[in-house]
Coordinates of C-alpha atoms in Angstrom, one line a residue:
Chain A
M1 CA 0.2 13.7 -4.0
T2 CA -0.5 12.8 -7.6
E3 CA 1.2 14.6 -10.5
A4 CA -1.9 16.5 -11.5
Q5 CA -2.6 17.8 -8.1
R6 CA 1.0 19.6 -7.8
Y7 CA -0.4 22.6 -10.0
T8 CA -3.5 24.3 -11.1
A9 CA -4.9 24.4 -14.8
S10 CA -3.6 27.8 -15.0
E11 CA -0.3 27.4 -13.9
I12 CA 0.5 24.4 -16.1
L13 CA -1.0 26.6 -19.1
A14 CA 1.7 29.5 -18.0
I15 CA 4.6 26.9 -17.5
L16 CA 4.1 25.3 -21.0
S17 CA 3.6 28.7 -22.5
A18 CA 6.9 29.9 -21.0
R19 CA 8.8 26.9 -22.4
Q20 CA 7.9 27.8 -26.1
L21 CA 9.6 31.2 -25.8
Q22 CA 13.2 31.4 -26.9
D23 CA 15.7 34.1 -25.0
G24 CA 16.6 37.0 -27.2
Q25 CA 13.1 37.2 -28.8
V26 CA 10.8 40.0 -28.9
V27 CA 7.2 38.6 -27.6
F28 CA 3.8 40.7 -27.6
A29 CA 2.1 39.8 -24.4
G30 CA -1.6 40.0 -23.6
I31 CA -2.8 40.3 -20.0
G32 CA -3.4 37.2 -17.7
V33 CA -1.6 33.9 -18.4
P34 CA 0.5 35.3 -21.4
L35 CA 1.9 38.2 -19.4
L36 CA 2.4 35.8 -16.4
A37 CA 4.0 33.2 -18.9
A38 CA 6.4 35.8 -20.7
T39 CA 7.6 37.1 -17.2
L40 CA 8.1 33.4 -16.0
A41 CA 10.1 32.9 -19.2
Q42 CA 12.3 36.0 -18.5
R43 CA 13.0 35.1 -14.9
T44 CA 14.1 31.5 -15.8
R45 CA 15.6 30.3 -19.1
C46 CA 15.3 33.7 -21.0
P47 CA 16.7 36.8 -19.4
A48 CA 17.1 38.7 -22.7
L49 CA 13.5 38.3 -23.8
T50 CA 11.9 41.6 -24.6
I51 CA 8.2 42.0 -23.6
L52 CA 5.9 44.5 -25.4
F53 CA 2.7 45.5 -24.2
E54 CA -0.3 47.1 -26.1
G55 CA -0.3 49.9 -23.8
G56 CA 2.9 50.9 -25.3
V57 CA 5.5 49.3 -23.4
V58 CA 8.8 47.9 -24.6
G59 CA 11.0 45.8 -22.5
A60 CA 9.0 45.4 -19.5
F61 CA 10.1 43.8 -16.3
V62 CA 7.2 43.4 -13.9
E63 CA 7.5 43.2 -10.4
P64 CA 6.6 39.9 -8.3
G65 CA 3.4 40.5 -6.5
K66 CA 2.6 43.8 -8.5
L67 CA 1.1 42.0 -11.7
P68 CA -0.9 44.8 -13.5
P69 CA -4.7 44.5 -14.0
S70 CA -4.5 45.1 -17.7
T71 CA -1.8 45.8 -20.2
N72 CA -2.8 49.6 -20.1
D73 CA -2.1 50.1 -16.5
Q74 CA 1.1 52.0 -15.1
R75 CA 2.4 48.6 -13.3
C76 CA 3.5 47.4 -16.8
T77 CA 5.9 50.1 -17.2
K78 CA 7.9 49.5 -14.1
R79 CA 11.6 49.3 -15.2
A80 CA 10.6 49.1 -18.9
N81 CA 13.3 50.1 -21.4
M82 CA 10.5 52.5 -23.4
V83 CA 7.2 53.7 -23.3
L84 CA 5.6 54.4 -26.8
G85 CA 1.8 55.3 -27.9
S86 CA -0.5 52.4 -28.3
A87 CA -0.4 52.7 -32.0
D88 CA 3.0 52.9 -32.4
V89 CA 3.8 49.8 -30.2
L90 CA 1.0 48.0 -32.3
L91 CA 2.8 49.3 -35.4
L92 CA 6.1 47.4 -34.5
L93 CA 4.1 44.3 -35.3
Q94 CA 3.2 45.4 -39.0
R95 CA 6.9 46.6 -39.5
G96 CA 8.1 42.8 -38.5
Y97 CA 10.1 43.5 -35.3
V98 CA 8.1 41.3 -33.1
D99 CA 8.8 37.2 -33.1
V100 CA 6.0 36.0 -31.1
G101 CA 2.5 37.1 -30.0
F102 CA 1.1 35.3 -26.9
M103 CA -2.8 35.8 -25.9
G104 CA -5.7 34.0 -24.5
G105 CA -8.5 32.7 -26.3
A106 CA -12.2 32.4 -25.5
Q107 CA -13.2 30.4 -28.7
I108 CA -10.9 28.7 -31.2
D109 CA -11.4 26.3 -34.3
Q110 CA -9.6 23.9 -36.3
F111 CA -7.8 26.2 -38.0
G112 CA -6.7 28.3 -35.1
N113 CA -9.3 31.5 -35.7
L114 CA -10.0 33.0 -32.4
N115 CA -13.3 34.6 -31.5
S116 CA -13.9 37.1 -28.8
S117 CA -16.7 39.0 -30.3
F118 CA -19.9 37.2 -30.7
I119 CA -21.6 34.1 -29.5
G120 CA -24.3 33.4 -31.9
D121 CA -25.4 35.4 -35.0
P122 CA -23.5 38.6 -35.2
A123 CA -26.5 40.4 -36.3
K124 CA -28.6 39.2 -33.3
P125 CA -25.8 38.0 -31.1
K126 CA -27.1 35.4 -28.1
T127 CA -23.9 37.3 -26.4
R128 CA -21.9 40.3 -27.3
L129 CA -18.2 39.6 -25.7
P130 CA -15.6 42.3 -25.2
G131 CA -14.1 42.2 -28.9
T132 CA -10.5 42.2 -30.1
G133 CA -8.7 44.8 -28.3
G134 CA -5.1 44.3 -29.8
G135 CA -5.6 40.5 -30.5
N136 CA -6.6 41.1 -34.0
D137 CA -3.5 43.0 -35.0
I138 CA -1.2 40.7 -33.1
S139 CA -2.5 37.5 -34.7
S140 CA -2.6 39.2 -37.9
L141 CA 0.9 40.3 -38.1
T142 CA 3.0 38.0 -36.3
N143 CA 3.7 34.3 -35.2
M144 CA 0.9 33.3 -32.4
I145 CA 0.9 31.3 -29.3
V146 CA -2.6 30.9 -27.8
A147 CA -2.9 29.7 -24.2
M148 CA -6.5 28.8 -23.1
K149 CA -8.6 26.4 -21.0
H150 CA -9.7 23.5 -22.6
E151 CA -13.5 22.8 -23.2
K152 CA -15.6 21.4 -25.8
R153 CA -17.6 24.7 -26.2
R154 CA -14.4 26.6 -26.5
F155 CA -12.4 24.2 -29.3
V156 CA -15.2 24.2 -32.1
E157 CA -15.0 23.2 -35.5
K158 CA -15.7 26.9 -36.8
V159 CA -16.0 29.9 -34.7
D160 CA -19.3 31.8 -35.0
F161 CA -17.1 35.1 -35.9
I162 CA -13.3 35.5 -36.7
T163 CA -12.1 38.2 -34.4
S164 CA -8.6 37.0 -34.6
P165 CA -7.5 35.4 -37.7
G166 CA -5.4 31.9 -37.6
F167 CA -5.2 30.1 -40.9
I168 CA -8.7 31.4 -42.0
R169 CA -10.0 28.3 -43.9
G170 CA -6.8 26.3 -44.1
G171 CA -4.6 26.1 -47.1
T172 CA -3.1 29.3 -48.5
S173 CA -6.4 31.2 -47.4
R174 CA -4.4 33.4 -44.6
R175 CA -2.0 34.8 -47.4
D176 CA -4.6 35.0 -49.9
S177 CA -6.6 37.5 -47.6
G178 CA -3.7 39.9 -47.5
L179 CA -1.7 38.7 -44.4
P180 CA 1.7 37.8 -45.7
S181 CA 3.5 37.4 -42.5
G182 CA 2.8 35.4 -39.3
R183 CA 0.7 32.6 -38.3
M184 CA -1.0 30.6 -36.0
W185 CA 1.7 28.8 -34.5
R186 CA 1.3 27.1 -30.9
V187 CA -2.0 26.6 -28.8
I188 CA -1.4 25.4 -25.3
T189 CA -4.1 24.0 -23.0
E190 CA -4.1 22.3 -19.7
L191 CA -4.5 19.0 -21.7
A192 CA -2.0 19.4 -24.4
V193 CA 0.2 21.3 -26.9
F194 CA -0.9 22.0 -30.3
G195 CA 0.7 22.7 -33.7
F196 CA -0.7 23.1 -37.2
D197 CA -0.2 20.9 -40.3
D198 CA 2.1 22.3 -42.8
R199 CA 0.1 21.8 -45.7
T200 CA -3.8 21.8 -44.7
R201 CA -3.0 24.2 -41.8
R202 CA -5.4 22.3 -39.7
I203 CA -4.6 21.9 -35.7
K204 CA -2.8 18.7 -34.3
V205 CA -1.8 17.5 -31.1
L206 CA 2.0 17.5 -30.8
A207 CA 2.2 16.5 -27.3
L208 CA 0.1 15.5 -24.3
N209 CA 0.4 17.0 -20.9
P210 CA 1.5 14.8 -18.2
G211 CA -1.2 12.1 -17.1
V212 CA -3.4 13.0 -19.8
S213 CA -4.7 10.5 -22.4
R214 CA -5.5 11.0 -26.0
E215 CA -9.3 10.2 -25.5
E216 CA -9.4 12.9 -22.8
V217 CA -8.3 15.6 -25.4
Q218 CA -10.3 14.2 -27.9
D219 CA -13.3 14.1 -25.4
N220 CA -13.1 17.8 -24.5
T221 CA -12.9 18.8 -28.4
G222 CA -15.9 19.9 -30.6
F223 CA -14.1 18.2 -33.7
R224 CA -12.3 15.4 -34.8
L225 CA -8.3 15.8 -33.8
D226 CA -5.4 14.8 -35.7
F227 CA -2.3 13.6 -33.7
D228 CA 1.2 14.3 -34.7
E229 CA 3.4 11.2 -35.8
K230 CA 5.6 11.8 -33.2
L231 CA 3.3 12.6 -30.3
H232 CA 5.0 12.8 -27.2
V233 CA 4.3 13.7 -23.6
T234 CA 5.7 17.0 -22.1
S235 CA 7.7 16.7 -19.1
P236 CA 6.1 18.0 -15.9
P237 CA 6.5 21.4 -14.4
T238 CA 9.8 21.7 -12.6
D239 CA 10.0 22.7 -8.6
H240 CA 11.8 25.8 -10.0
E241 CA 9.1 26.7 -12.8
L242 CA 6.4 26.4 -10.1
E243 CA 8.2 28.5 -7.3
T244 CA 9.4 31.1 -9.8
L245 CA 5.7 31.3 -10.8
R246 CA 4.1 31.4 -7.5
M247 CA 6.9 34.1 -6.4
L248 CA 5.5 36.0 -9.4
D249 CA 1.8 35.7 -8.5
P250 CA 1.6 35.6 -4.9
D251 CA -2.2 36.6 -4.7
R252 CA -2.9 34.0 -7.5
L253 CA -4.4 36.9 -9.7
F254 CA -4.0 34.8 -12.7
T255 CA -3.1 31.3 -11.5
A256 CA -6.0 30.4 -9.0
Chain B
M1 CA -10.9 72.4 -39.9
A2 CA -13.3 74.3 -37.9
Q3 CA -12.8 78.2 -37.3
R4 CA -11.1 78.4 -33.7
D5 CA -9.2 80.9 -31.7
R6 CA -5.6 79.8 -31.8
S7 CA -4.0 82.6 -30.1
L8 CA -2.1 82.2 -26.7
R9 CA -4.6 82.9 -24.2
E10 CA -6.1 81.6 -20.7
K11 CA -8.6 79.2 -21.0
V12 CA -9.2 78.1 -17.5
V13 CA -12.8 77.2 -16.9
S14 CA -15.0 75.3 -14.4
L15 CA -16.1 71.9 -15.2
E16 CA -19.5 73.1 -15.5
E17 CA -18.7 75.8 -18.3
A18 CA -16.5 73.2 -20.1
A19 CA -19.5 71.0 -20.6
G20 CA -20.9 73.6 -22.8
F21 CA -18.4 72.6 -25.5
V22 CA -20.5 69.3 -25.9
Q23 CA -23.8 69.3 -27.8
D24 CA -26.3 66.2 -27.9
G25 CA -25.5 64.2 -30.8
M26 CA -21.8 65.0 -30.9
K27 CA -18.8 62.7 -31.8
V28 CA -16.8 62.7 -28.6
G29 CA -13.3 61.1 -28.4
V30 CA -12.2 60.1 -25.1
G31 CA -8.5 60.1 -23.8
G32 CA -6.6 57.3 -21.8
S33 CA -7.1 53.5 -22.0
T34 CA -9.1 51.0 -20.2
M35 CA -8.9 52.0 -16.5
S36 CA -6.0 54.6 -17.1
R37 CA -6.3 58.5 -17.4
T38 CA -9.9 58.3 -18.1
P39 CA -11.4 61.7 -18.3
M40 CA -14.1 60.7 -15.4
A41 CA -14.5 64.1 -14.1
M42 CA -15.9 65.5 -17.5
L43 CA -18.1 62.6 -18.4
W44 CA -19.3 63.0 -14.7
E45 CA -20.0 66.5 -15.5
L46 CA -21.7 65.5 -18.9
I47 CA -23.8 62.9 -17.6
R48 CA -25.0 65.3 -14.8
Q49 CA -25.8 67.7 -17.3
H50 CA -28.2 65.2 -19.1
R51 CA -26.4 65.4 -22.4
K52 CA -27.5 62.6 -24.8
D53 CA -27.2 60.7 -27.9
L54 CA -23.3 61.1 -28.2
S55 CA -21.1 58.8 -30.5
I56 CA -18.0 58.1 -28.1
S57 CA -14.8 56.7 -29.3
R58 CA -11.7 55.6 -27.3
C59 CA -9.3 52.9 -27.8
I60 CA -10.3 50.7 -25.2
V61 CA -13.4 51.1 -23.3
S62 CA -13.9 49.9 -19.7
T63 CA -16.4 51.2 -16.9
D64 CA -16.6 54.3 -18.6
G65 CA -18.6 52.6 -21.4
D66 CA -20.9 51.0 -19.1
L67 CA -21.7 54.6 -17.3
V68 CA -22.4 56.3 -20.8
F69 CA -24.3 53.6 -22.1
G70 CA -26.3 53.5 -18.8
S71 CA -26.8 56.9 -18.2
G72 CA -28.0 57.5 -21.9
L73 CA -25.2 60.0 -22.5
A74 CA -23.9 57.9 -25.6
N75 CA -26.1 55.4 -28.1
H76 CA -22.9 54.5 -30.0
V77 CA -19.4 53.7 -28.8
V78 CA -16.5 53.1 -31.3
T79 CA -13.7 51.2 -29.7
S80 CA -11.8 47.8 -30.0
W81 CA -12.6 46.3 -26.7
F82 CA -15.4 46.8 -24.3
A83 CA -15.7 45.2 -20.9
Q84 CA -15.5 46.4 -17.2
G85 CA -11.9 45.2 -16.8
I86 CA -9.8 42.0 -17.4
L87 CA -10.4 40.8 -13.7
W88 CA -14.1 41.0 -14.1
G89 CA -14.7 39.8 -17.8
L90 CA -17.8 40.6 -19.6
S91 CA -19.9 43.7 -18.8
K92 CA -23.5 42.8 -18.4
V93 CA -24.2 46.4 -18.6
M94 CA -22.6 46.7 -22.1
R95 CA -24.5 43.3 -23.1
H96 CA -27.9 44.5 -21.8
H97 CA -27.7 47.6 -24.0
V98 CA -26.1 46.1 -27.2
E99 CA -28.1 42.7 -27.1
N100 CA -31.5 44.3 -25.9
G101 CA -31.2 48.0 -25.5
G102 CA -30.6 49.1 -29.1
K103 CA -27.4 50.7 -28.5
R104 CA -24.5 50.2 -30.8
Y105 CA -21.0 48.9 -30.0
E106 CA -18.7 49.4 -33.1
E107 CA -15.8 47.4 -33.1
W108 CA -12.3 48.1 -35.0
S109 CA -9.1 46.6 -33.9
H110 CA -6.9 48.3 -31.6
M111 CA -4.4 49.5 -34.3
A112 CA -7.1 50.2 -36.6
V113 CA -8.7 52.9 -33.9
G114 CA -5.1 54.2 -33.9
M115 CA -4.8 54.5 -37.5
R116 CA -8.2 56.5 -37.8
F117 CA -7.2 59.1 -35.1
R118 CA -3.9 59.3 -36.5
A119 CA -5.3 59.9 -40.1
G120 CA -7.3 62.6 -38.5
G121 CA -4.6 64.2 -36.8
M122 CA -2.3 63.9 -40.1
G123 CA -5.1 65.6 -41.8
V124 CA -5.5 62.9 -44.6
P125 CA -8.7 60.9 -45.3
F126 CA -7.4 57.5 -44.6
L127 CA -4.3 55.3 -43.7
P128 CA -3.6 51.8 -45.1
T129 CA -3.3 48.9 -42.5
R130 CA -2.8 45.3 -42.8
A131 CA -4.8 44.5 -39.8
M132 CA -8.5 43.4 -40.0
L133 CA -7.8 41.7 -43.2
G134 CA -9.2 37.9 -43.5
S135 CA -11.1 38.6 -40.3
D136 CA -14.8 38.9 -39.9
I137 CA -14.6 42.4 -38.4
V138 CA -13.5 43.7 -41.5
G139 CA -17.2 42.6 -42.9
Q140 CA -18.9 44.4 -40.2
R141 CA -17.1 47.5 -41.4
P142 CA -18.4 48.7 -44.8
E143 CA -16.5 52.2 -43.6
A144 CA -13.2 50.4 -44.2
K145 CA -12.2 49.8 -48.3
Q146 CA -10.0 47.0 -49.4
I147 CA -7.8 47.8 -52.1
D148 CA -4.9 46.4 -54.2
C149 CA -1.8 48.8 -53.5
P150 CA -0.9 50.9 -56.5
F151 CA 2.7 50.5 -55.9
T152 CA 3.2 46.7 -55.0
G153 CA -0.1 45.0 -55.9
E154 CA -0.4 43.8 -52.1
K155 CA -4.1 43.9 -50.5
L156 CA -4.3 46.6 -47.9
L157 CA -7.2 47.8 -45.6
L158 CA -8.0 51.6 -45.8
V159 CA -9.4 52.7 -42.7
P160 CA -11.2 56.4 -42.5
A161 CA -10.1 59.3 -40.5
L162 CA -11.8 59.9 -37.3
N163 CA -12.2 63.4 -36.3
P164 CA -14.1 64.0 -33.2
D165 CA -16.0 67.1 -32.3
V166 CA -14.5 67.4 -29.1
A167 CA -11.7 65.2 -27.4
L168 CA -12.0 65.0 -23.4
I169 CA -8.3 64.3 -22.4
H170 CA -7.2 64.2 -18.8
V171 CA -3.3 65.1 -18.0
Q172 CA -1.1 65.1 -15.1
R173 CA -0.3 68.8 -15.7
C174 CA -0.7 71.7 -18.1
D175 CA -0.5 75.6 -18.0
P176 CA -3.6 77.8 -18.4
Y177 CA -3.3 78.0 -22.3
G178 CA -3.5 74.0 -22.6
N179 CA 0.2 73.2 -23.1
A180 CA -0.3 69.6 -21.6
Q181 CA 2.4 67.3 -20.4
I182 CA 1.7 63.5 -19.8
D183 CA 3.7 61.5 -17.7
G184 CA 4.0 57.5 -18.7
L185 CA 1.6 55.6 -21.1
Q186 CA 0.2 58.2 -23.7
F187 CA -1.8 55.6 -25.5
M188 CA -3.4 57.6 -28.4
D189 CA -4.0 60.9 -26.7
I190 CA -1.6 63.1 -28.9
D191 CA -3.3 61.7 -32.1
L192 CA -6.7 62.3 -30.7
A193 CA -6.0 65.9 -29.7
L194 CA -4.7 66.6 -32.8
A195 CA -7.6 65.1 -34.8
A196 CA -10.4 66.6 -32.6
N197 CA -11.9 69.8 -33.6
S198 CA -12.1 71.1 -30.2
V199 CA -10.3 69.6 -27.1
I200 CA -11.4 69.9 -23.5
L201 CA -8.3 69.3 -21.1
T202 CA -8.9 68.1 -17.6
T203 CA -5.7 68.3 -15.4
E204 CA -4.5 67.2 -12.1
R205 CA -2.7 70.7 -11.8
I206 CA -2.6 73.7 -13.5
V207 CA 1.3 74.9 -13.7
S208 CA 2.8 78.2 -14.8
N209 CA 4.0 78.5 -18.5
D210 CA 7.5 79.1 -17.3
Q211 CA 7.3 75.7 -15.7
I212 CA 6.2 74.1 -18.9
R213 CA 9.0 75.6 -20.7
R214 CA 11.6 73.8 -18.4
A215 CA 10.9 70.8 -19.9
P216 CA 9.2 71.4 -23.2
D217 CA 10.3 67.7 -24.4
Q218 CA 7.3 66.5 -21.8
T219 CA 4.9 68.6 -23.5
K220 CA 2.7 66.1 -25.5
I221 CA -0.3 68.6 -26.5
P222 CA 0.3 71.9 -27.9
F223 CA -2.1 74.7 -26.5
F224 CA -3.5 75.7 -30.1
C225 CA -5.5 72.3 -30.0
V226 CA -7.0 73.1 -26.8
D227 CA -10.4 75.1 -26.0
A228 CA -10.6 74.6 -22.4
V229 CA -8.6 73.8 -19.4
V230 CA -10.2 72.6 -16.3
E231 CA -8.2 71.7 -12.9
V232 CA -9.6 68.7 -11.2
P233 CA -7.6 66.6 -8.6
Y234 CA -8.3 63.0 -9.0
G235 CA -10.1 63.7 -12.2
S236 CA -9.9 60.0 -13.2
A237 CA -11.1 58.5 -10.1
P238 CA -11.9 55.6 -9.6
H239 CA -9.5 54.8 -12.5
E240 CA -5.8 55.6 -12.6
C241 CA -3.4 58.5 -13.3
Y242 CA -0.1 57.3 -14.0
G243 CA 2.3 58.1 -11.1
L244 CA -0.4 59.8 -8.9
Y245 CA -3.0 57.0 -8.0
E246 CA -3.8 53.6 -9.1
P247 CA -7.3 52.3 -9.8
M248 CA -9.6 52.5 -6.5
M249 CA -10.3 48.7 -6.7
R250 CA -12.6 48.4 -3.7
H251 CA -14.9 50.9 -5.4
M252 CA -14.5 49.3 -8.7
E253 CA -15.3 45.8 -7.2
A254 CA -18.3 47.1 -5.6
Y255 CA -19.4 48.9 -8.9
V256 CA -19.1 46.0 -10.5
A257 CA -21.0 43.7 -8.3
Q258 CA -23.8 46.4 -8.1
V259 CA -24.3 46.9 -11.7
N260 CA -23.8 43.3 -12.9
A261 CA -26.5 42.3 -10.4
D262 CA -28.9 44.5 -12.1
P263 CA -27.6 46.4 -15.4
V264 CA -30.6 48.7 -14.9
K265 CA -31.6 49.4 -11.6
G266 CA -28.0 48.5 -10.0
M267 CA -26.8 50.9 -12.7
Q268 CA -29.5 53.7 -11.7
E269 CA -28.9 53.5 -8.0
Y270 CA -25.1 53.7 -8.5
L271 CA -25.7 56.9 -11.0
D272 CA -28.1 58.5 -8.2
R273 CA -25.5 57.9 -5.5
Y274 CA -22.1 59.0 -7.0
F275 CA -23.2 61.3 -10.1
Y276 CA -26.3 63.2 -9.7
S277 CA -26.2 63.5 -5.6
P278 CA -22.9 65.1 -5.1
K279 CA -22.8 68.8 -5.1
S280 CA -19.3 68.9 -6.6
W281 CA -16.3 66.5 -7.7
N282 CA -15.0 66.9 -4.1
E283 CA -18.2 65.4 -2.6
Y284 CA -18.0 62.6 -5.4
L285 CA -14.4 61.7 -4.0
S286 CA -15.6 61.9 -0.3
L287 CA -18.0 59.2 -1.3
I288 CA -15.7 57.0 -2.8
G289 CA -13.9 57.7 0.6
M290 CA -10.5 59.0 2.0
D291 CA -9.0 55.3 2.7
E292 CA -9.8 54.5 -0.7
V293 CA -8.4 57.4 -2.5
L294 CA -5.1 57.5 -0.3
E295 CA -4.7 53.8 -0.9
A296 CA -4.7 54.4 -4.5
T297 CA -2.4 57.4 -4.2
Q298 CA 0.3 55.5 -2.1
K299 CA 0.1 52.7 -4.9
G300 CA 0.3 55.3 -7.7
R301 CA 3.2 57.1 -6.4
S302 CA 5.2 53.7 -5.9
I303 CA 5.8 53.4 -9.6
Y304 CA 8.5 55.9 -9.3
N305 CA 10.1 53.9 -6.1
D306 CA 12.8 51.6 -6.4

């Protein structure tokens, strides 16, 4: 079995995302891979990770095999420390109690802006997408990790609509828009790990996933990519990471 | 604030009678979130009574949004997220009505919806937030005003109070006066109840005022906000009600397959079968099926199991 066949795209997304979290952090997690990755981190390297969900949960500890179908379902509360109202848990972001926000993305651009609202002209959209939920709040108010599938149509030079701001137009435009805290920090895909240039705020490749070439990442991206001077190759998922992940999601709800 | 009878009095009525509080064209706030504590029985009754042109607000909308658009109950939905549920992705029903059907999905951030209900409940015309600044959502919402803070000079966004004419809220228990206890996730229901000019409570069970007084810390909505109390066991079905039942997933799967295959005809057939044909809410539950209801109950109760 080759290295790439040992895991699915969603599994490597979850594992590499989990590695970005530090013990003791407070992480605001969206549904799907983010919830799974935060839970994986909690069960491996970060036992003191505090997980928040937008339904109002503070300090979640979700049960293996009983992953919730959304972050507003009762399963999110199992063995949590506290349950707040939804507005109150989101206000914790605005006050600065959250270290990392963590969500998926439908479409992203070179400055890390996310679109989950419209494909095409918002006045006459080709496709009306579900919209922001808490995504705008999370990305506006804290440091973001985005985990998403890597496709050309998802990695575009400029999103049709900024639902959740990253660095907006680059440079100081995020701060100038009235968002003094937080930033787009990492983007994780099944091909690579991305960061952002400190000055231009443009996305760049920090590390290639195991077995992935520079060309493969560029070919699946809708704009010209920069590669970090210290570009490295991520170490592959360990057996322990894969086993823990599969124990958490035995029905492959989020990792198929 | 509308004139209301705020006395301690019994308000127990039937679903049919409670629907009388809602008139065509009203602004209606809907409690719960996504697939949780949705006041489905009340929406079911309003759809059966052919109310129309409502403007519905809810923090996050799932299949309830499909149903209110598909039935004509609402032509405007104010929310932050509108799909059938994470597991199913985009709603073809929502897409059909918004892209071609002339209905409006008005998008705010989740926190902004919360601040709008909170301002409404606080009796002030707006609240400031930092969310939505810098995004294109703010450009779509001329109702929100950007200002420079008079104290610090920082950019802030003012979101206007949202005071629905009526709120529909489903709870685990309340007394006949409307003192309502909510277990688990509250979502935005307390602010919504305070913000609305009238409140229809549906409840899994009605308990005595003595029982409420034994745990007053669990009472989340005071009786003087409430105008009608309706006892409807499984009143959120096929969505969940915390501690009692989880979503009825086989029914939801079948629903999604049917309406996405044909957002107009599939929806009409679904409404005919589950909304217009049954003579009562109990008959609707029978159509969903005993196995489904009991399995959801077993899972719902397990939240309290170690």
